[in-house]
PDB file of N, CA and C in Angstrom:
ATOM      1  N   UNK W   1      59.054 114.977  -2.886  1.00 59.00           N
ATOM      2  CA  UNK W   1      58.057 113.934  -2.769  1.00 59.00           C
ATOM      3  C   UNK W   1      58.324 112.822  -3.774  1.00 59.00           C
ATOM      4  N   UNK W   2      58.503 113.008  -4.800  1.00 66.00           N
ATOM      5  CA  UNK W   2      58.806 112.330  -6.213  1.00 66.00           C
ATOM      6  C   UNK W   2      60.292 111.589  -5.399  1.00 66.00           C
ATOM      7  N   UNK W   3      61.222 112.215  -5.113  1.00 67.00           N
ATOM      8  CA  UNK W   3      62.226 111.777  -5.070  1.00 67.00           C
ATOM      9  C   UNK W   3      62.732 110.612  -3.684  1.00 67.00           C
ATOM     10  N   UNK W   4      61.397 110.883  -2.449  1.00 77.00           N
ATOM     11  CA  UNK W   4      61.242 110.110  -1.730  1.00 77.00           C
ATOM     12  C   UNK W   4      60.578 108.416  -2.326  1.00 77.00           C
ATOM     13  N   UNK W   5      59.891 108.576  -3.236  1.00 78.00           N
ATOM     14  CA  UNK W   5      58.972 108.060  -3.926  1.00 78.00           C
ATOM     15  C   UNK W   5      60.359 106.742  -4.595  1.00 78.00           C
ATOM     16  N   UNK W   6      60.863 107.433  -5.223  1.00 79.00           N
ATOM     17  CA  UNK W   6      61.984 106.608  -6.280  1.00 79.00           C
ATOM     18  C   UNK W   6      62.766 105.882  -4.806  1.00 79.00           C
ATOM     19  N   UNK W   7      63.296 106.379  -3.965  1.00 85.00           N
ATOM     20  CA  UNK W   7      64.359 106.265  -2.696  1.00 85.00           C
ATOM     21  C   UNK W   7      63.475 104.730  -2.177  1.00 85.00           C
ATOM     22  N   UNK W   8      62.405 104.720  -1.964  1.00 86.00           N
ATOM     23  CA  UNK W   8      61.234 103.600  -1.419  1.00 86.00           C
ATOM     24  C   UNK W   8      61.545 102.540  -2.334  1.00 86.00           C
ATOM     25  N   UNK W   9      61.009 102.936  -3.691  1.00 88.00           N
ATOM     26  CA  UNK W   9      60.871 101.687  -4.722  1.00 88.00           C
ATOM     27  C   UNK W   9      62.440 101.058  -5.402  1.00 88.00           C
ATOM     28  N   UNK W  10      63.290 102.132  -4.896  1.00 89.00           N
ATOM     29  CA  UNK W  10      64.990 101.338  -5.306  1.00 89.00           C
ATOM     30  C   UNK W  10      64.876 100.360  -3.508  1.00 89.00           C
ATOM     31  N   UNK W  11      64.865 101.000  -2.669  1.00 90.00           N
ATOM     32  CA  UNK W  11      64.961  99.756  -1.171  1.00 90.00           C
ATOM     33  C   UNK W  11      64.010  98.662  -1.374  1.00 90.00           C
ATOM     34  N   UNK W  12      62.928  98.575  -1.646  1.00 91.00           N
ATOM     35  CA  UNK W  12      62.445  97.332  -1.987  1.00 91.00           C
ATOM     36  C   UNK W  12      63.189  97.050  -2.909  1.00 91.00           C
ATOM     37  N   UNK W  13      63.154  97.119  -4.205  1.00 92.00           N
ATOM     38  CA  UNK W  13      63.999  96.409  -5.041  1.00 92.00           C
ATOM     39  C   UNK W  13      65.015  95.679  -4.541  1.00 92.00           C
ATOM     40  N   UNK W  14      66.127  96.459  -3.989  1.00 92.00           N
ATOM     41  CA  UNK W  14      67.150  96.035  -2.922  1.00 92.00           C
ATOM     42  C   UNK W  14      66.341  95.139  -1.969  1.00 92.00           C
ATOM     43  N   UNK W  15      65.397  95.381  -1.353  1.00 92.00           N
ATOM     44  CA  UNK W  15      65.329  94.016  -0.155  1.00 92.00           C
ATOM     45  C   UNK W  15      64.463  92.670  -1.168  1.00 92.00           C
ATOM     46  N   UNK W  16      64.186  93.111  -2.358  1.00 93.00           N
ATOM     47  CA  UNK W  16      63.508  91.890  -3.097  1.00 93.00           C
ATOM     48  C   UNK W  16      64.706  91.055  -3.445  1.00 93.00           C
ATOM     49  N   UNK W  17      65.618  91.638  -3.828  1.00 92.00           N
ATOM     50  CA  UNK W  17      67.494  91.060  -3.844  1.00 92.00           C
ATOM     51  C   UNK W  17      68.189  90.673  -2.740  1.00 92.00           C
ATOM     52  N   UNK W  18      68.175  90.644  -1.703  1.00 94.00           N
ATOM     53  CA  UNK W  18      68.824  90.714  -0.512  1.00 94.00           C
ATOM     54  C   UNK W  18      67.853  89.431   0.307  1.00 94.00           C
ATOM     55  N   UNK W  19      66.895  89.531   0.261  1.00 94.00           N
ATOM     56  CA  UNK W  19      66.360  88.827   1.277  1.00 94.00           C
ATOM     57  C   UNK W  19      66.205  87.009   0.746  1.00 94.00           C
ATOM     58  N   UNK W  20      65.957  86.548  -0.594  1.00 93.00           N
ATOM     59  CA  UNK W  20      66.289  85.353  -0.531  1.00 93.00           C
ATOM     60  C   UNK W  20      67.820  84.990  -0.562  1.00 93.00           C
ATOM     61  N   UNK W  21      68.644  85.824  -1.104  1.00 95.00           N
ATOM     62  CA  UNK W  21      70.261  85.870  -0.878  1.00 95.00           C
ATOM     63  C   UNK W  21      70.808  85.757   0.584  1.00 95.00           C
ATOM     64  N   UNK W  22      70.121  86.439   1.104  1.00 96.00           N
ATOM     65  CA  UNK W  22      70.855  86.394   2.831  1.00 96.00           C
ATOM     66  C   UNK W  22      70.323  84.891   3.431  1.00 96.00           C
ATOM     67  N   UNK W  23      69.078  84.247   2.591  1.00 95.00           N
ATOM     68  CA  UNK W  23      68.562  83.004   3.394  1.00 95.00           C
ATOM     69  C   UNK W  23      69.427  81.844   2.673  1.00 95.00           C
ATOM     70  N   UNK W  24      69.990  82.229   1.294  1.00 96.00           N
ATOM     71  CA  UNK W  24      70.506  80.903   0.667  1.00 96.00           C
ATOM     72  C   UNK W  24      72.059  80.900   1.226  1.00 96.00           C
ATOM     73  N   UNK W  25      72.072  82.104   1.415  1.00 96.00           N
ATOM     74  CA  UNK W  25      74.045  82.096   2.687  1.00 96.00           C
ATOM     75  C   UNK W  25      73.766  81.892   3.679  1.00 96.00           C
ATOM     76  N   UNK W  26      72.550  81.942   4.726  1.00 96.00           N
ATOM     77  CA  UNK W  26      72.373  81.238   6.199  1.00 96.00           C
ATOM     78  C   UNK W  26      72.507  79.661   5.459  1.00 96.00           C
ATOM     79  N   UNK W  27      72.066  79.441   4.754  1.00 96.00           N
ATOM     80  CA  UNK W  27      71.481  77.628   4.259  1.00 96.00           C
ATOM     81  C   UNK W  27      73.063  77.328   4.334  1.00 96.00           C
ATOM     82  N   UNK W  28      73.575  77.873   2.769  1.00 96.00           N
ATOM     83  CA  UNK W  28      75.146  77.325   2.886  1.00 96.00           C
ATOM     84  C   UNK W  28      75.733  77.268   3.806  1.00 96.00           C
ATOM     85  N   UNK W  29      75.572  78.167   4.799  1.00 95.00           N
ATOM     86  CA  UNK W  29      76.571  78.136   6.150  1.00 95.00           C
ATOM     87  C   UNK W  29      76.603  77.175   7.318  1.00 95.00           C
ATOM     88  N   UNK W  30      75.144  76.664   7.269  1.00 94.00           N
ATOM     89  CA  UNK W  30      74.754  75.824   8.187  1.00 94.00           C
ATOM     90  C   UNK W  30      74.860  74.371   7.652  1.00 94.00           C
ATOM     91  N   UNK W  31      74.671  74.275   5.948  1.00 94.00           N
ATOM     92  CA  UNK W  31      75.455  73.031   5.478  1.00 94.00           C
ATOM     93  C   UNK W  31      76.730  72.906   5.317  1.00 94.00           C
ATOM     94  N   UNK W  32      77.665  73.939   4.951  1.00 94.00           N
ATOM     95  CA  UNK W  32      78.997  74.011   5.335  1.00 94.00           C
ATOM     96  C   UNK W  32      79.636  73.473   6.607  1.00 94.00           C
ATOM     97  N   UNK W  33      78.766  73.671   7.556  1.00 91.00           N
ATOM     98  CA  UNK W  33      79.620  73.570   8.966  1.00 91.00           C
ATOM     99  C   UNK W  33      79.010  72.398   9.357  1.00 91.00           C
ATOM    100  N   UNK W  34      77.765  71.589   8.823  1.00 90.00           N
ATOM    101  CA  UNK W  34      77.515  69.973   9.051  1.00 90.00           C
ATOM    102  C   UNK W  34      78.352  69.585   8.680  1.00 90.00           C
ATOM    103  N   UNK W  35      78.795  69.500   7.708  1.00 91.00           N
ATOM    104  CA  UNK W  35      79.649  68.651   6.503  1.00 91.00           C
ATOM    105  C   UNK W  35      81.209  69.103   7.053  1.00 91.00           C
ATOM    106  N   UNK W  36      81.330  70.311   7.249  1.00 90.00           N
ATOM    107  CA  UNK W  36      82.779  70.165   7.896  1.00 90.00           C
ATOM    108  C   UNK W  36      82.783  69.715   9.231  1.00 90.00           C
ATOM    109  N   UNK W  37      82.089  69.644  10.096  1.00 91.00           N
ATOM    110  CA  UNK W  37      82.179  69.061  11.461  1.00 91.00           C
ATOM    111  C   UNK W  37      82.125  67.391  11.173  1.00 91.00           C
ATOM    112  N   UNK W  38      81.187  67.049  10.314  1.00 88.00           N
ATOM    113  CA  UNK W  38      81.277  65.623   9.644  1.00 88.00           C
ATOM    114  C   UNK W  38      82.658  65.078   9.487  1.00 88.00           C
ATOM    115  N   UNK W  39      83.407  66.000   8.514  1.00 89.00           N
ATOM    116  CA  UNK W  39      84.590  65.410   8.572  1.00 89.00           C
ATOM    117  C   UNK W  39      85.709  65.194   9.527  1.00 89.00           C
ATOM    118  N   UNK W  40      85.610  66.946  10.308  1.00 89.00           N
ATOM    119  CA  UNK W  40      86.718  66.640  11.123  1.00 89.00           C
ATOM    120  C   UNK W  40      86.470  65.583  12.693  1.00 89.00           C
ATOM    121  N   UNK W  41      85.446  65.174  12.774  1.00 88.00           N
ATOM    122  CA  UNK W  41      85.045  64.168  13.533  1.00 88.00           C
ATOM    123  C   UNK W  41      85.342  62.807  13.344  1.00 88.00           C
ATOM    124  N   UNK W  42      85.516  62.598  12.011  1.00 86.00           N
ATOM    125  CA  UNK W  42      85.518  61.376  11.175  1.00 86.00           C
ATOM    126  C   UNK W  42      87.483  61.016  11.329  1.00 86.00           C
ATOM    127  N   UNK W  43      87.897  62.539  11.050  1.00 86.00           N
ATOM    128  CA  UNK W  43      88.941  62.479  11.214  1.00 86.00           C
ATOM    129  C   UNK W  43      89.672  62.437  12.467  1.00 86.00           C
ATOM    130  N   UNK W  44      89.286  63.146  13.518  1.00 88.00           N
ATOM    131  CA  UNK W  44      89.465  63.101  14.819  1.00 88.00           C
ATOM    132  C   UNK W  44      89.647  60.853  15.380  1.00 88.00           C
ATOM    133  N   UNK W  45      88.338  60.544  14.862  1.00 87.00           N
ATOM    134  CA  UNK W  45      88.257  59.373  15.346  1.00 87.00           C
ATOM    135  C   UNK W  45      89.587  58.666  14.476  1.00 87.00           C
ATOM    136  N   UNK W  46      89.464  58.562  12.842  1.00 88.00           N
ATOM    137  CA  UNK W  46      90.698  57.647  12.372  1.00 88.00           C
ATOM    138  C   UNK W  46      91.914  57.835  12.668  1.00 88.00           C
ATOM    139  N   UNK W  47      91.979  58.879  12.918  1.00 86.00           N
ATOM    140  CA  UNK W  47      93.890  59.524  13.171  1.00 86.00           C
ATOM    141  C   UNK W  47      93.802  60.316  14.379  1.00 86.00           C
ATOM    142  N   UNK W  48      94.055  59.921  15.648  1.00 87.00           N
ATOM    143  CA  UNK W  48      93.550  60.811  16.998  1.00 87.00           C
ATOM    144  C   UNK W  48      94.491  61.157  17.099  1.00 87.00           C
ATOM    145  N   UNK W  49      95.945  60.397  17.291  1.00 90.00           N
ATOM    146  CA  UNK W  49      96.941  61.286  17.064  1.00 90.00           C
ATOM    147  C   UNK W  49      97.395  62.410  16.496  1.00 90.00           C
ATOM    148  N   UNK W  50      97.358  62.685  15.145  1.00 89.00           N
ATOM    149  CA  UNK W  50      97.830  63.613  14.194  1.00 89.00           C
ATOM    150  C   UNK W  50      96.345  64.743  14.306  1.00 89.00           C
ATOM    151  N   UNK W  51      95.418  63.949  15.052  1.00 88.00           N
ATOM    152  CA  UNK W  51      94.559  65.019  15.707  1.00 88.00           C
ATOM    153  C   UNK W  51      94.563  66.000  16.252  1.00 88.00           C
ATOM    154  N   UNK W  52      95.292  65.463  17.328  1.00 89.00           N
ATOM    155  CA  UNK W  52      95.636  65.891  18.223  1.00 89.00           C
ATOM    156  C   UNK W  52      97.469  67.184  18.134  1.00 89.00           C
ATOM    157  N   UNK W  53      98.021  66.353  17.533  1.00 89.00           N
ATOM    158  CA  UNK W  53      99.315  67.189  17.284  1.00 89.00           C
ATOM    159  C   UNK W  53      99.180  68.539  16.156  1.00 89.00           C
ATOM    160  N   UNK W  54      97.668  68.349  15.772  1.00 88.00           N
ATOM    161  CA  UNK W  54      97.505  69.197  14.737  1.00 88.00           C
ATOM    162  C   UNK W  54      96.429  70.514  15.608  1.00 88.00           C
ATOM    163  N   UNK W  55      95.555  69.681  16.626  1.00 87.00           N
ATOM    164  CA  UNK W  55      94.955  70.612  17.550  1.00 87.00           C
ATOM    165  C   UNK W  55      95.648  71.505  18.387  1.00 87.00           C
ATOM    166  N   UNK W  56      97.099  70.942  18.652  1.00 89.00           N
ATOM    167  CA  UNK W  56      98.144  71.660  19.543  1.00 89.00           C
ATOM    168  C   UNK W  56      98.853  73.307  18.841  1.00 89.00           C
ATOM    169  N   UNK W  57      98.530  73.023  17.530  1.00 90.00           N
ATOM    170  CA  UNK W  57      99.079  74.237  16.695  1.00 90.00           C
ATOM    171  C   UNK W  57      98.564  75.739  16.637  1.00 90.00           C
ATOM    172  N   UNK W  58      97.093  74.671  16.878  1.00 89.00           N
ATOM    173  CA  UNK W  58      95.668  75.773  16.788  1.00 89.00           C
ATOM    174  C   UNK W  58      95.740  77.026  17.533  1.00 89.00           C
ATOM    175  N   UNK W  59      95.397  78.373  17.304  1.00 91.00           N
ATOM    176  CA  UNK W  59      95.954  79.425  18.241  1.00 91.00           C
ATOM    177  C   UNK W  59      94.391  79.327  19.123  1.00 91.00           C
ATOM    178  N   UNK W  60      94.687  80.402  19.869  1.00 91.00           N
ATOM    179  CA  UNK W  60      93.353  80.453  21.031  1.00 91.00           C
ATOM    180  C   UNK W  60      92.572  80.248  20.379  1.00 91.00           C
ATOM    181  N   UNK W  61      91.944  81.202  19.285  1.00 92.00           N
ATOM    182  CA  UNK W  61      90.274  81.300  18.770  1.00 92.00           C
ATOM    183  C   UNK W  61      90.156  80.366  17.863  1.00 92.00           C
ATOM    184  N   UNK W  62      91.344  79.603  17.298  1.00 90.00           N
ATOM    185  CA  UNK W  62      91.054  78.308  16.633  1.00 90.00           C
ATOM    186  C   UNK W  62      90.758  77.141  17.310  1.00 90.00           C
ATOM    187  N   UNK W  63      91.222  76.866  18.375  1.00 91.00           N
ATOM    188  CA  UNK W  63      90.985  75.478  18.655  1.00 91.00           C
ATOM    189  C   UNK W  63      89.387  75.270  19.293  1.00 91.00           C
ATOM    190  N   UNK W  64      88.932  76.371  19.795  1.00 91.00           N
ATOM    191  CA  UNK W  64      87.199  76.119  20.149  1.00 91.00           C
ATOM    192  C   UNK W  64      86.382  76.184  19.251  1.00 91.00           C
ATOM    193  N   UNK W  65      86.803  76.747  17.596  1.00 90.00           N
ATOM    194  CA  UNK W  65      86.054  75.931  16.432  1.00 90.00           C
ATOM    195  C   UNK W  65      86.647  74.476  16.405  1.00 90.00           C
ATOM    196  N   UNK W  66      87.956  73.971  16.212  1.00 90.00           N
ATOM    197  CA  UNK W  66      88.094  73.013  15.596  1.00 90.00           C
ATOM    198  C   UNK W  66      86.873  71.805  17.095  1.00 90.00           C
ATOM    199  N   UNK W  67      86.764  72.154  18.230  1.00 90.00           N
ATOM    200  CA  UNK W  67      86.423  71.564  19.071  1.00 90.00           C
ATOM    201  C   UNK W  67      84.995  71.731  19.036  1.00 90.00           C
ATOM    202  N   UNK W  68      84.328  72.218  18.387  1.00 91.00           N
ATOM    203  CA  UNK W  68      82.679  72.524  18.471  1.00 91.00           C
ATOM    204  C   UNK W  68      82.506  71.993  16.848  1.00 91.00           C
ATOM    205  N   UNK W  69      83.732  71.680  15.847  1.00 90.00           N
ATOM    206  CA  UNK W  69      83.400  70.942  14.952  1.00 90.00           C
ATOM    207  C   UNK W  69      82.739  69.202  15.241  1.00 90.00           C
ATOM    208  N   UNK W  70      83.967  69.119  16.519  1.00 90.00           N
ATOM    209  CA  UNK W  70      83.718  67.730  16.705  1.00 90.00           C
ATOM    210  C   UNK W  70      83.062  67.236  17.216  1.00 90.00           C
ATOM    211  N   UNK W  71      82.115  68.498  18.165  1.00 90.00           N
ATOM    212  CA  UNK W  71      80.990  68.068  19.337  1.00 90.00           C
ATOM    213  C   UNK W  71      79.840  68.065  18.221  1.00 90.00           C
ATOM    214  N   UNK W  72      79.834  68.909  17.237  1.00 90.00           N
ATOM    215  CA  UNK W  72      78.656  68.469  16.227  1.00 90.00           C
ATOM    216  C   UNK W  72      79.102  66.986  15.779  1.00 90.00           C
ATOM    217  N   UNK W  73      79.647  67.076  14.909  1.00 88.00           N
ATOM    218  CA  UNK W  73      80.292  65.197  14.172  1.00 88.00           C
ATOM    219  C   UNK W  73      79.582  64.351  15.326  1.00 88.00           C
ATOM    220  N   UNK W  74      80.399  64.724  16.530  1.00 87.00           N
ATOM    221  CA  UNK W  74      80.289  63.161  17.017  1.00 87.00           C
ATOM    222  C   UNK W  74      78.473  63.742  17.265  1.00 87.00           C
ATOM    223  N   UNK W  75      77.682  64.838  17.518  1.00 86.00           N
ATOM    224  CA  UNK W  75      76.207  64.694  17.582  1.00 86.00           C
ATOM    225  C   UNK W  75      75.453  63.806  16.518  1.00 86.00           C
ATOM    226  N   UNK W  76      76.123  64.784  15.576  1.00 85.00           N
ATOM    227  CA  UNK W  76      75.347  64.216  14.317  1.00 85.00           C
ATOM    228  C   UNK W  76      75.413  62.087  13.971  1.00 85.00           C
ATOM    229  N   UNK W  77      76.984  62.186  14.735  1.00 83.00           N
ATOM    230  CA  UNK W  77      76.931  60.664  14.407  1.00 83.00           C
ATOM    231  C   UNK W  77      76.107  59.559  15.567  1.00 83.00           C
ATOM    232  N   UNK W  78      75.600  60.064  16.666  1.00 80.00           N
ATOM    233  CA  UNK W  78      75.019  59.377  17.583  1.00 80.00           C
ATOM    234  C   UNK W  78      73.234  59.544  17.186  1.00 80.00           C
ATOM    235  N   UNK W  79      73.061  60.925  16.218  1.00 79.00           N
ATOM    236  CA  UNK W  79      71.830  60.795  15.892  1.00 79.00           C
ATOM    237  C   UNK W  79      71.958  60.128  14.901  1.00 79.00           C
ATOM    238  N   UNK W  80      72.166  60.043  13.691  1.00 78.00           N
ATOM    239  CA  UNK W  80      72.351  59.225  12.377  1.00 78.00           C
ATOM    240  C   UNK W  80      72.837  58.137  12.474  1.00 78.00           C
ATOM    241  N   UNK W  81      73.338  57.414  13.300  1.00 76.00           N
ATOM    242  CA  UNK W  81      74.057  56.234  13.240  1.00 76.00           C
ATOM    243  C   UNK W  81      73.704  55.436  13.776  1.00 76.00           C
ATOM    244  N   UNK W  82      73.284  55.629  14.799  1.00 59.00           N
ATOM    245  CA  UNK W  82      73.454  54.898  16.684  1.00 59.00           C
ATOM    246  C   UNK W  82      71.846  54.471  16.734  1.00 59.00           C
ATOM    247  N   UNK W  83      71.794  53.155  16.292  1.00 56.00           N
ATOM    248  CA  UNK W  83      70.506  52.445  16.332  1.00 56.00           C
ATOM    249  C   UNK W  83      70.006  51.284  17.261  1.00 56.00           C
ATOM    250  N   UNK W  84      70.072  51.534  18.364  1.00 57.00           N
ATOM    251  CA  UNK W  84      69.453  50.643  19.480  1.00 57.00           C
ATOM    252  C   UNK W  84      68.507  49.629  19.111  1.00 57.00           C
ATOM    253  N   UNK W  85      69.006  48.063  19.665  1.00 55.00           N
ATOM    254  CA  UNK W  85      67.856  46.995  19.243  1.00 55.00           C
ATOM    255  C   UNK W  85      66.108  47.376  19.632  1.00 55.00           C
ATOM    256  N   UNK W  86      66.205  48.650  20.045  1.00 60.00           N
ATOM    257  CA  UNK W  86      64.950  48.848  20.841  1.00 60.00           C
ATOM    258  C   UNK W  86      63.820  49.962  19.927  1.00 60.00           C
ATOM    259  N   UNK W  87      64.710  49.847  18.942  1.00 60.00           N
ATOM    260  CA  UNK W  87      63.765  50.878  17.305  1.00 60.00           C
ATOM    261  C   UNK W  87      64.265  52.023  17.006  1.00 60.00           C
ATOM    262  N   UNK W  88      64.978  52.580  17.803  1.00 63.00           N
ATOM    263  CA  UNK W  88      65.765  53.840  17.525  1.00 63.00           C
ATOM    264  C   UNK W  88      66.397  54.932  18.520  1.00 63.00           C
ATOM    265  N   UNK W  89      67.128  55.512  18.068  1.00 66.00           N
ATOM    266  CA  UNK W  89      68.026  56.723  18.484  1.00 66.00           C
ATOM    267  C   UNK W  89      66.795  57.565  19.656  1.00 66.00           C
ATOM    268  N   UNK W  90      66.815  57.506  20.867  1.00 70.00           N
ATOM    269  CA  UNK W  90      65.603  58.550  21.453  1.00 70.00           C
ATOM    270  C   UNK W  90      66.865  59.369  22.029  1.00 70.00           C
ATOM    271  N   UNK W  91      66.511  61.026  21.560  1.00 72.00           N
ATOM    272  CA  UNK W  91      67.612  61.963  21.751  1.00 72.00           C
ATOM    273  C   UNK W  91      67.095  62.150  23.049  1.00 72.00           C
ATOM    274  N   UNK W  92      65.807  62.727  23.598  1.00 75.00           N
ATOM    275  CA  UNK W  92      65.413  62.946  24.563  1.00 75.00           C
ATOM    276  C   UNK W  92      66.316  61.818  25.850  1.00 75.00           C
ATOM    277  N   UNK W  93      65.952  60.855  25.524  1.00 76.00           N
ATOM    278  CA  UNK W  93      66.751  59.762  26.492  1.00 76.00           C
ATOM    279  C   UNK W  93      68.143  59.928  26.843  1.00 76.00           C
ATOM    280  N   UNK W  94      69.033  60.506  25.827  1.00 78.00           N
ATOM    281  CA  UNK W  94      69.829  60.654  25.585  1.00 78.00           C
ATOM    282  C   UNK W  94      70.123  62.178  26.594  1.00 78.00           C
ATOM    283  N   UNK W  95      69.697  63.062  25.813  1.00 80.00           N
ATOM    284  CA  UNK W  95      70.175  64.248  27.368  1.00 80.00           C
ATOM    285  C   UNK W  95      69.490  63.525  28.248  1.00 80.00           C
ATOM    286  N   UNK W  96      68.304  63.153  28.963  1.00 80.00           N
ATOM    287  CA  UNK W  96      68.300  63.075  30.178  1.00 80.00           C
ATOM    288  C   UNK W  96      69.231  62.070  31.120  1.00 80.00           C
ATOM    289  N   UNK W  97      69.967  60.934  30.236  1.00 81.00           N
ATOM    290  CA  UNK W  97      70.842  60.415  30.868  1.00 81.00           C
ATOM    291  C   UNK W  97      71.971  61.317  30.837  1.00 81.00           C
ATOM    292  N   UNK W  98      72.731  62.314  30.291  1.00 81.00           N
ATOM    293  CA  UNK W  98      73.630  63.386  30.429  1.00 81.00           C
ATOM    294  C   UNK W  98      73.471  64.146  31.633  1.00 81.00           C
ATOM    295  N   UNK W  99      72.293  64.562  31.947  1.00 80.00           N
ATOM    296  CA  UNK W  99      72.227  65.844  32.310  1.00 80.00           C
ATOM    297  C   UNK W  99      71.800  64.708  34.001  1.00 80.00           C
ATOM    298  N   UNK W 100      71.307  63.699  34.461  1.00 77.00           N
ATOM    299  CA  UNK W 100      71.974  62.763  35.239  1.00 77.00           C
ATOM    300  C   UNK W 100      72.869  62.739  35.620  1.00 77.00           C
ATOM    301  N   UNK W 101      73.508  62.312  35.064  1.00 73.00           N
ATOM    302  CA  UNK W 101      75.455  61.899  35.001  1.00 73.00           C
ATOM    303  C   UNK W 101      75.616  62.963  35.729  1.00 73.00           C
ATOM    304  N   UNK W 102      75.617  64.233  34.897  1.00 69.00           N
ATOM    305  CA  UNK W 102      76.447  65.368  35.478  1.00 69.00           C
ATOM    306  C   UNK W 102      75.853  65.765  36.920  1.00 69.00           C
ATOM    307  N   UNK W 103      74.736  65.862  37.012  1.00 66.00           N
ATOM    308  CA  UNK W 103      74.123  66.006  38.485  1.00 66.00           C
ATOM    309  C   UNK W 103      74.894  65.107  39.389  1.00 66.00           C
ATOM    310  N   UNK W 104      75.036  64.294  38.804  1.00 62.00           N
ATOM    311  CA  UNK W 104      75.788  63.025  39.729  1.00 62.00           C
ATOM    312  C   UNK W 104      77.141  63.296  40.303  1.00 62.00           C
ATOM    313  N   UNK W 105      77.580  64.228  39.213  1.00 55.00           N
ATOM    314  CA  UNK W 105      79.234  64.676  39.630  1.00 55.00           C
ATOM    315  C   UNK W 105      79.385  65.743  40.462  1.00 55.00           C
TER     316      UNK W 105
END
């Protein structure tokens, strides 16, 4: 009983350690991969070439990160950037003219 007792109060301890740790490595991970999709987007656009000859190297399971880097970048840069004389970025507007288009095809 005693020894169930100690077994309880060491796992909390452990999840009092674990649980803001596992949220500050979701955080980093999800700012990691803004900031790297940031770049390689940035880079994609200045040098498309050497982009591209550098995307060709990529083995299978690499090149659909390096390619979901750039579909964030270029997201992030049509939300942050892309300011219409009409007051602002409407994302909504934005898929529904996509998802249009493609119906269209």
């Amino acid at each position: 009983m005693a020894a169930e007792d100690v077994n309880v109060k060491k796992q909390e301890e452990i999840l009092k350690i674990l649980k803001p740790l596992s949220i500050t490595l979701f955080s980093l991970a999800i700012i990691t991969w803004l900031y790297c999709s940031f770049k390689v987007f940035g880079f994609s656009n200045s040098d498309p070439i050497v982009y591209e000859e550098n995307l060709t190297r990529l083995t299978k399971i690499e090149k659909p990160i390096a390619k979901g880097l750039v579909k964030t970048g270029e997201f992030q840069d049509r939300v942050f950037t892309k300011r219409p004389k009409k007051g602002g970025y409407d994302l909504f507007e934005d898929v529904s003219n996509r998802n249009k288009s493609k119906k269209a095809d």
